[in-house]
Coordinates of C-alpha atoms and ligand atoms in Angstrom, one line a residue:
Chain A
X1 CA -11.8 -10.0 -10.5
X2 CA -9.6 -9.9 -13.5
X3 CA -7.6 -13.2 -12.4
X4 CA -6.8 -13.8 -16.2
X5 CA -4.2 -11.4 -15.9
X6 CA -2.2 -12.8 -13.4
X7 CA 1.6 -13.9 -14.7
X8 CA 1.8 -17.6 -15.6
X9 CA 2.0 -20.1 -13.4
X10 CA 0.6 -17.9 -10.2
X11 CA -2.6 -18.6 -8.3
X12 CA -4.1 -14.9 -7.3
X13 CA -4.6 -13.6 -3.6
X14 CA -7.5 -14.4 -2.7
X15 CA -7.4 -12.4 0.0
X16 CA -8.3 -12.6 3.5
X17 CA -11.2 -15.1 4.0
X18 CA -12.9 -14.4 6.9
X19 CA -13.0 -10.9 5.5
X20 CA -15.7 -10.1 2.8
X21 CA -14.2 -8.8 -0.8
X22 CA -16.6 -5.8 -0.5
X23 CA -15.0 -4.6 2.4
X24 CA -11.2 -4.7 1.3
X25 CA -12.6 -2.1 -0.9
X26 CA -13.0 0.3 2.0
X27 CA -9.4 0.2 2.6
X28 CA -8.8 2.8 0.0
X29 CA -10.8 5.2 2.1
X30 CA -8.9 4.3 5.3
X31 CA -6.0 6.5 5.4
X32 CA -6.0 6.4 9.5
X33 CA -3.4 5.1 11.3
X34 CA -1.5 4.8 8.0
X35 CA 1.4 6.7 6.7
X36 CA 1.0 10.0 4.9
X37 CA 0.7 8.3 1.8
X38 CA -2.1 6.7 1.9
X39 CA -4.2 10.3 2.7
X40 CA -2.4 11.0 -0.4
X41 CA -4.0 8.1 -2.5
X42 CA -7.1 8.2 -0.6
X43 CA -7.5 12.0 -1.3
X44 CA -6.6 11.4 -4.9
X45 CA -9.0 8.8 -5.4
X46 CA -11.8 11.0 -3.0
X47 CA -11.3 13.8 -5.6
X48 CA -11.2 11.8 -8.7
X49 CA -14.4 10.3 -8.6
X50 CA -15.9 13.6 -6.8
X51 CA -14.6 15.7 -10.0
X52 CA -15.8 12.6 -12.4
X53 CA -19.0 12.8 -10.8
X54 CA -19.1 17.1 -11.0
X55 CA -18.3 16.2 -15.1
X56 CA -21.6 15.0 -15.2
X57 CA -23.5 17.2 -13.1
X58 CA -21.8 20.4 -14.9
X59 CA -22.8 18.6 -18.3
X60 CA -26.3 18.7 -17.2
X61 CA -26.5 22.0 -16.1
X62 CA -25.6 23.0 -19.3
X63 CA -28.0 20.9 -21.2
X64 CA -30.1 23.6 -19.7
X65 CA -29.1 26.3 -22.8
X66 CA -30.6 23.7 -24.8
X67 CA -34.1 24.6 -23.0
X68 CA -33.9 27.9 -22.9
X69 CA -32.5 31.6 -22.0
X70 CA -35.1 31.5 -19.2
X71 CA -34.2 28.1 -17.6
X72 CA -30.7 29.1 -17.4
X73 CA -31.0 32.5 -16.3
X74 CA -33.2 30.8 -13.0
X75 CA -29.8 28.7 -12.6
X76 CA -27.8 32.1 -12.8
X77 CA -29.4 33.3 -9.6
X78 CA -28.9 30.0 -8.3
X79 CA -25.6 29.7 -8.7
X80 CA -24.6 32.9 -6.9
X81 CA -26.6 32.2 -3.8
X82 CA -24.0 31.7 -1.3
X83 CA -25.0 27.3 -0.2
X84 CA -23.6 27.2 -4.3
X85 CA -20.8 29.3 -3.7
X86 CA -19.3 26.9 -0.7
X87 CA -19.6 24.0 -2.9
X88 CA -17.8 26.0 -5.6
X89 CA -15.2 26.2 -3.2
X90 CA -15.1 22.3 -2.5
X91 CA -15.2 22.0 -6.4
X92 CA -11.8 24.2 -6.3
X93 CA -10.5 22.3 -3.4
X94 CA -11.0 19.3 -5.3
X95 CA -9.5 20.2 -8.7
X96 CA -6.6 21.8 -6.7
X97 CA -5.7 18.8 -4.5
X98 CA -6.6 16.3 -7.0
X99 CA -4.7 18.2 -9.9
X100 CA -1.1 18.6 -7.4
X101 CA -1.6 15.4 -5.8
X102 CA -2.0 14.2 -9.8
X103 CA 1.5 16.5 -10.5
X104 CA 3.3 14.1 -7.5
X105 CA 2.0 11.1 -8.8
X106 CA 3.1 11.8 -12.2
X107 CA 6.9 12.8 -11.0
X108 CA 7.6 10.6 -8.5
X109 CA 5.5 7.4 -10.8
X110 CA 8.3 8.5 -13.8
X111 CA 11.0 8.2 -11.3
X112 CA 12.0 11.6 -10.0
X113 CA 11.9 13.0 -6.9
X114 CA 11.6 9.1 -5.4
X115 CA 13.6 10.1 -2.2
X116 CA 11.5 13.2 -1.6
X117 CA 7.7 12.1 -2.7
X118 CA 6.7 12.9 0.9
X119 CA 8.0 16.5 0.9
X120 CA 6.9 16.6 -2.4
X121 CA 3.1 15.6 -1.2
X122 CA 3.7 18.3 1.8
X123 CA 4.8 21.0 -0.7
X124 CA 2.0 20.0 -3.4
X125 CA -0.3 20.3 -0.5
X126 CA 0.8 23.6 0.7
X127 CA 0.5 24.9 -2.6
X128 CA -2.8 24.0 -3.4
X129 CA -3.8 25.4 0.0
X130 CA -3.0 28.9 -1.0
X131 CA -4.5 28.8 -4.0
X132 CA -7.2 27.6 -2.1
X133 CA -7.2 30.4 0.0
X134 CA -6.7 33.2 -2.9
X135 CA -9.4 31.7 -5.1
X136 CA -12.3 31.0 -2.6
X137 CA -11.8 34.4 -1.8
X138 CA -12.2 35.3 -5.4
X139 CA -15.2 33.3 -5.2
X140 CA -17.0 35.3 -2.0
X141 CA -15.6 38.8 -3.1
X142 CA -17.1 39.0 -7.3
Chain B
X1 CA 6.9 -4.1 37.5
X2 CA 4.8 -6.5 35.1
X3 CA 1.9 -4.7 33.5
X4 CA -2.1 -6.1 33.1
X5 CA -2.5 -6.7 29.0
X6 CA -5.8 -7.2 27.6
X7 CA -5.0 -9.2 24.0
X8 CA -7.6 -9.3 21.8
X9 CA -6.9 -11.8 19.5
X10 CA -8.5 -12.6 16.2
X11 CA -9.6 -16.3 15.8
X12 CA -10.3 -18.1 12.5
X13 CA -10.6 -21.8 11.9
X14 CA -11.7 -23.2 8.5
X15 CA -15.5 -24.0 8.4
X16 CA -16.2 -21.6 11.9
X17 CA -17.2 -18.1 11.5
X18 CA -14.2 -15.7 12.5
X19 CA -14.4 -14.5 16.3
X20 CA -12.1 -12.6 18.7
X21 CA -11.2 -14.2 21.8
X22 CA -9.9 -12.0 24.7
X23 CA -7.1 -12.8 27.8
X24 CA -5.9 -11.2 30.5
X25 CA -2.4 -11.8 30.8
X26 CA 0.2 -10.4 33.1
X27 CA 4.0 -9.2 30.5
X28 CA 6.7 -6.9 31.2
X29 CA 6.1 -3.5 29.3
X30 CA 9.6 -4.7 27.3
X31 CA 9.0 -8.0 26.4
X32 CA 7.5 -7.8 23.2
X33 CA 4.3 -9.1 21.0
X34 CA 5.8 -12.0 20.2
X35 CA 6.1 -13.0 24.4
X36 CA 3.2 -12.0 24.8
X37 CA 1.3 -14.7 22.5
X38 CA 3.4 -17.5 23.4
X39 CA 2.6 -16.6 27.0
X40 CA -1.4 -17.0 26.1
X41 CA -1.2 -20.1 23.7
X42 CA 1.3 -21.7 26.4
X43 CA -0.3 -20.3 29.6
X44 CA -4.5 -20.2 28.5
X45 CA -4.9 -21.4 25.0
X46 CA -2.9 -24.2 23.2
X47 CA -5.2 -24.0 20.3
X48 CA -4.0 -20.5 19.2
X49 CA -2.1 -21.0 16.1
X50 CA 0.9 -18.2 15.1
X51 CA 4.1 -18.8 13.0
X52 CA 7.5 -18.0 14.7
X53 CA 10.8 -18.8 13.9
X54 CA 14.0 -16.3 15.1
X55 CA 12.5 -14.3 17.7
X56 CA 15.3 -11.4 15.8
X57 CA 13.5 -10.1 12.9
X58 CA 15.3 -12.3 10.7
X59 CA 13.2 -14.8 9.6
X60 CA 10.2 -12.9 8.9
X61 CA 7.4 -15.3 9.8
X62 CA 5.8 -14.1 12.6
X63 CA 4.2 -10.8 10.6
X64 CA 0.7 -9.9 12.0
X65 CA -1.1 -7.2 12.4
X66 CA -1.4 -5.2 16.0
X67 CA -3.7 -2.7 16.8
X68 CA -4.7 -2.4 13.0
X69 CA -0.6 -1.8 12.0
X70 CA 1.6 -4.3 10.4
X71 CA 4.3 -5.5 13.0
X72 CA 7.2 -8.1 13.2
X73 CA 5.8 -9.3 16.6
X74 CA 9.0 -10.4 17.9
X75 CA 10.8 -6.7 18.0
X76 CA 7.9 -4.8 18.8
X77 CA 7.5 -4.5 22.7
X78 CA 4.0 -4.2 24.3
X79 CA 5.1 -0.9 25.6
X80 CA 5.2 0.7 21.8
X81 CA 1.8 -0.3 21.5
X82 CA 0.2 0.3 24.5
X83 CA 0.6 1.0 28.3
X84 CA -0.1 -0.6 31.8
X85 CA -3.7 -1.9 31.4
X86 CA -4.3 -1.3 28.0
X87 CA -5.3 -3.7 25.2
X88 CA -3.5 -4.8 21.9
X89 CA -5.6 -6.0 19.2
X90 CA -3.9 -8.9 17.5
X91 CA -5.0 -10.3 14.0
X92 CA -3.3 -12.1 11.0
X93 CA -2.3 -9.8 8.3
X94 CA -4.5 -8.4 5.5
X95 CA -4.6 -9.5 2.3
X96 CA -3.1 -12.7 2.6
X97 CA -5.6 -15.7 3.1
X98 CA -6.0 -16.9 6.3
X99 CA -5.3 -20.5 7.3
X100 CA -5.6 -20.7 10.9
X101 CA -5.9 -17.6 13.7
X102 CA -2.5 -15.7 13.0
X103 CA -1.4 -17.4 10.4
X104 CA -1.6 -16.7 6.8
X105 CA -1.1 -18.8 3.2
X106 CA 2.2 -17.2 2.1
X107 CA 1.7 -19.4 -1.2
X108 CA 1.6 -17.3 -3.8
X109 CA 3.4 -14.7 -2.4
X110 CA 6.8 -17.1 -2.2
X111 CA 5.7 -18.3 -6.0
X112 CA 6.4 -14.8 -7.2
X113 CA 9.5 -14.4 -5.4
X114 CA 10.3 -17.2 -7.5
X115 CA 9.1 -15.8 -10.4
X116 CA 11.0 -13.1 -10.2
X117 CA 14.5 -15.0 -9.8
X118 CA 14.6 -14.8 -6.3
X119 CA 15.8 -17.6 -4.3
X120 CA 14.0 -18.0 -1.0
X121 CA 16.6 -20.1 0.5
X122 CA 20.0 -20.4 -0.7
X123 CA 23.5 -17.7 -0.5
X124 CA 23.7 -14.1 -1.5
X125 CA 25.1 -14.4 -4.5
X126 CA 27.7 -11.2 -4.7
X127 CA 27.3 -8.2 -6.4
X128 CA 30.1 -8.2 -8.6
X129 CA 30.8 -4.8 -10.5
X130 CA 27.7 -3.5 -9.2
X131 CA 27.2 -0.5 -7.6
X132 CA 26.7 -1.7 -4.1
X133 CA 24.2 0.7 -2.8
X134 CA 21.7 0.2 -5.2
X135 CA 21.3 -3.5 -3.7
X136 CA 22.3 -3.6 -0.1
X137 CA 18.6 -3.2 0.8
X138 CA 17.1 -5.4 -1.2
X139 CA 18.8 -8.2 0.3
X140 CA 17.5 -7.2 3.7
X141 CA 14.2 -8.6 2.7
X142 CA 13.0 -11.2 4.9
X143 CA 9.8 -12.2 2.9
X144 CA 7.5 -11.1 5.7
X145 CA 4.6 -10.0 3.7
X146 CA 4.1 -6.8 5.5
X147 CA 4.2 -4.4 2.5
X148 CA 2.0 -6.9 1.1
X149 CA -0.7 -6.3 3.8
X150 CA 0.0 -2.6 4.1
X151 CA -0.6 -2.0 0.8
X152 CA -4.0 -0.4 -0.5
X153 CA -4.0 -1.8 -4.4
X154 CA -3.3 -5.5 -3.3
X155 CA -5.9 -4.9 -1.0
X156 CA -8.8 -4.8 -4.0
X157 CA -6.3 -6.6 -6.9
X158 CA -5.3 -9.9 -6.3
X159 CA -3.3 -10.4 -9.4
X160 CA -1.3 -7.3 -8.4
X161 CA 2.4 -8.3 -8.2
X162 CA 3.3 -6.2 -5.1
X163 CA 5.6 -4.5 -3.2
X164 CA 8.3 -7.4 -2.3
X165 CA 8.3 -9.2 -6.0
X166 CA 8.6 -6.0 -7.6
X167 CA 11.7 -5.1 -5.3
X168 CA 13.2 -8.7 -5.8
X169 CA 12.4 -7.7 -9.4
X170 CA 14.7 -4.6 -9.6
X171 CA 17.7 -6.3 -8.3
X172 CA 17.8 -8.8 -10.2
X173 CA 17.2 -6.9 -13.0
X174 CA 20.4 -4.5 -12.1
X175 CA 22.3 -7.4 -10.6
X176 CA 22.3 -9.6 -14.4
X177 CA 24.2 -9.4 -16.7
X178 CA 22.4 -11.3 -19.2
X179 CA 20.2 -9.5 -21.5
X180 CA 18.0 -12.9 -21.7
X181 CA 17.1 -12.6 -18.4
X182 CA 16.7 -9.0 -17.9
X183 CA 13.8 -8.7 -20.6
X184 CA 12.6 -11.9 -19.0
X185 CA 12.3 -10.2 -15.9
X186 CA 11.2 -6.7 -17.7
X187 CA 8.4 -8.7 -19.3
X188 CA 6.9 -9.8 -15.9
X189 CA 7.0 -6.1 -14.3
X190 CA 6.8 -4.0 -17.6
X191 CA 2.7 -4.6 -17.2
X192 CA -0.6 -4.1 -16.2
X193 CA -0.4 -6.0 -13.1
X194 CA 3.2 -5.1 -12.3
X195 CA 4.8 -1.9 -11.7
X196 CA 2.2 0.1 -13.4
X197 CA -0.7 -0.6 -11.3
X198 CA 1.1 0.9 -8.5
X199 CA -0.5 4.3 -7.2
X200 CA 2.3 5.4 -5.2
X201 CA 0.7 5.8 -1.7
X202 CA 3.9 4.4 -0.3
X203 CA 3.0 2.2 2.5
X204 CA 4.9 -0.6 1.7
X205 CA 8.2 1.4 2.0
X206 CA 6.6 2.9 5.5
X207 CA 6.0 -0.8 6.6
X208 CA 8.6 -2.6 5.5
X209 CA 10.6 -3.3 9.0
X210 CA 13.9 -4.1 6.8
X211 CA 14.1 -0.8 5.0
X212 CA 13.8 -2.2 2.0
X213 CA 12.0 0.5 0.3
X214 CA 9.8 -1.4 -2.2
X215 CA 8.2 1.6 -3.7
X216 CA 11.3 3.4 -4.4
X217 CA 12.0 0.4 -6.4
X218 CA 9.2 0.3 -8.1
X219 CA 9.6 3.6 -9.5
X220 CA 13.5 2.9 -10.3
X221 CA 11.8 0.3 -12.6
X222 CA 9.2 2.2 -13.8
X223 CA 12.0 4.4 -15.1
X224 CA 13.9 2.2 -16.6
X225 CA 11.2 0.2 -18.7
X226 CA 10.6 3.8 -19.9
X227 CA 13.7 4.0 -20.6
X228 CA 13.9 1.2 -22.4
X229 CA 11.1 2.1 -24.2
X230 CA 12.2 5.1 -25.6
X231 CA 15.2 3.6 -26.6
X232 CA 13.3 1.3 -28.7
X233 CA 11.6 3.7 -30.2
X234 CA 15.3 4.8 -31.9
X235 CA 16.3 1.1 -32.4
X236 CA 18.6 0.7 -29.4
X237 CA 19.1 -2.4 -27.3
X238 CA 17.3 -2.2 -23.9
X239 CA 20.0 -0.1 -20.8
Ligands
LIG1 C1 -6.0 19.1 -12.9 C2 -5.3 18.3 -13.6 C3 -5.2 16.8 -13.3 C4 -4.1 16.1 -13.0 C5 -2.7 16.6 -13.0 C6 -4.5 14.7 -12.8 C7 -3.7 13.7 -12.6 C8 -4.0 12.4 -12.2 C9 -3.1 11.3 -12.0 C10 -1.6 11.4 -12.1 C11 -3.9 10.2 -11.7 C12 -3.3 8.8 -11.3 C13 -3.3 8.7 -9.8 C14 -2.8 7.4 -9.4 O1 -2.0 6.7 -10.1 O2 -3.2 7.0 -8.3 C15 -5.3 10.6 -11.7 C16 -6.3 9.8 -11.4 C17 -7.6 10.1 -11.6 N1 -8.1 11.3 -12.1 FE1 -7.0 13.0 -12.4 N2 -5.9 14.6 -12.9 C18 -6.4 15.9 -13.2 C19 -7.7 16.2 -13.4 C20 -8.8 15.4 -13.3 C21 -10.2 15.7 -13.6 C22 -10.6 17.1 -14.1 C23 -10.9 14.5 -13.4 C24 -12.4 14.3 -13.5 C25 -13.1 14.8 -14.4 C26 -10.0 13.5 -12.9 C27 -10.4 12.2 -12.6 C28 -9.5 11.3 -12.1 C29 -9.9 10.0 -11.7 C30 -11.3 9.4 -11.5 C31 -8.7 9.3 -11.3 C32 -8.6 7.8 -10.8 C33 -8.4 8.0 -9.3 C34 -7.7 6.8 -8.7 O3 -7.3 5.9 -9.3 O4 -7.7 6.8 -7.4 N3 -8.7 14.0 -12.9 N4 -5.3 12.0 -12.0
LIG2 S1 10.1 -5.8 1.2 FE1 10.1 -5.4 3.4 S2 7.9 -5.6 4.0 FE2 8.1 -6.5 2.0 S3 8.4 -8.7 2.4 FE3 10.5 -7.8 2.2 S4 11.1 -7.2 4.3 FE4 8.9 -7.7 4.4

């Protein structure tokens, strides 16, 4: 861990002993019995590395015009069988969770709306669950 | 009516493995936590170590966790926590390094309340010509930790300044009146490791038993080292 950076003079938190570093790191994905907040970071972070990780797989896919008009027409039909379609849908949740979560962050991290950042999380949330709504049934109904 | 507790109470003692002990012990649904500990270390187990001081929530040295939350032991009463026969899981707090059962190295964590400007023990200095409400909460901070424990970055960052340090930061930084000692201060927060690695999830602020509000401050100093920044930009001295 990046200790070097620590201001002058301070020794770092070493943390708890008798609990193993690797498993402080699951705390980010342990929103239970916490405040909304942390289902806010957690979902954020969740969504972040699920959308960093659909980068990839969406660059790949397509590398497939590279190979050919044949390769990616087979991915066409793939892509509108309905299994692809639900994950489309989970892509969307994603992005629009992430993305509103991301607008909070960004407002309430610059310092406005401090006092309301959990109505603010509520209201981002809302939104993005009826766009949600509006575009997964875009999704089913083309 | 007294009510059958089962307290399930984490154990740690350098050079042994960690282990939770259990005891049955018989506690008035209102007497709290803190009770009921001192009832099992003086009643079954002198070798149970806590930390205790006021018994009032003003000393802040009994934090620990129960059932997997951040408590002041000594306000919380067993019936908040569970009912007649239940059990209360008791452990020292996260993130802090244990040095014996429920009690953790509070070390470093003092250190940057030093850092900051902020004396542990000592008067309130008064706020003269300060808007008042800015600070009263700030000086409710009893140095307990809990935001500290709550919080998910100083979880996986130990070099993270956190919660408490960062408020102690902001009123000192509004409560100066030398410029020496507010970019001092804005030098220590204004960085990687300060207020910026923040990720505003807010527990520290839904922790904190004094209502201090750590995170609020946080992003009151977020705003004003942008501030400050900007005004650089055009030349101008610091707000
Ligand atoms: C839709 C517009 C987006 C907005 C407004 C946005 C906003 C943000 C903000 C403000 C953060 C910082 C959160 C924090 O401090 O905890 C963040 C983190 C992050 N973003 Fe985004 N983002 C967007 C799109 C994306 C996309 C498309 C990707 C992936 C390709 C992405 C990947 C990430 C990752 C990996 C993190 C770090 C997560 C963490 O620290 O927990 N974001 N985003
Ligand atoms: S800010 Fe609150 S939770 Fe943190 S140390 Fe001070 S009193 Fe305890």
């Amino acid at each position: 861990m990046a200790v070097s950076n620590a201001p002058e003079g301070s020794r770092a938190y070493p943390g708890q002993q008798p609990r193993e570093p690797q498993k402080r790191v699951l705390r980010w994905f342990q929103p239970f019995n916490r405040s909304l907040g942390t289902w806010s970071f957690t979902l954020n972070r969740v969504t972040g590395i699920g959308l960093v990780v659909y980068l990839y797989l969406h660059l790949g896919v397509l590398s497939l015009l590279l190979v050919g008009e044949e390769s990616w027409d087979t991915f066409l039909a793939v892509a509108k069988s309905p299994p692809v379609l639900v994950m489309d849908v989970v892509l969307l949740a994603g992005l629009l969770i992430h993305g509103f979560n991301g607008l909070r962050v960004a407002l309430v991290g610059s310092g406005f709306m401090v006092k309301q950042q959990r109505q603010l999380f509520i209201g981002m949330m809302v939104l993005a669950l009826i766009l949600l709504v509006i575009g997964g049934t875009a999704v089913f109904l083309k | 009516m007294t009510w059958q507790l089962t307290f399930k109470v984490a154990r740690y003692k350098p050079g042994e493995p960690p282990r939770t002990d259990t005891f049955q012990i018989e506690l008035d649904p209102e007497r709290t936590i803190l009770d009921g500990v001192e009832k099992i270390w003086a009643e079954q187990d002198r070798t149970l170590t806590f930390r205790h001081a006021c018994h009032h929530a003003s000393c802040g040295s009994c934090a620990i966790m129960a059932n997997d939350v951040e408590v002041l032991p000594c306000i919380v009463e067993v019936n908040q926590v569970t009912r007649n026969g239940g059990t209360i899981e008791v452990g020292p707090l996260h993130n802090f390094p244990v040095v014996s059962d429920l009690v953790v190295d509070m070390g470093t964590f003092f250190e940057r309340m030093q850092q900051v400007g902020m004396p542990i023990i000592g008067p309130t200095d008064p706020l003269d010509n300060q808007p008042k409400d800015d600070f009263h909460a700030y000086e409710n901070c009893i140095e307990c930790g809990i935001c500290l424990s709550a919080c998910p970055v100083v979880a996986t960052d130990p070099t993270y300044l956190g919660p408490a340090a960062l408020a102690a930061a902001y009123r000192q930084y509004h409560n100066s009146d030398d410029s020496e000692e507010k970019q001092r201060i804005m030098n220590l927060v204004d960085r990687e490791n300060g207020i910026w690695r923040c990720h505003v999830a807010y527990e520290c602020t839904a922790a904190c038993p004094s209502n201090v509000d750590p995170a609020g401050k946080i992003m009151g100093l977020r705003r004003q080292a942008t501030v400050n920044r900007v005004r650089k930009l055009f030349g101008l001295k610091p707000a």
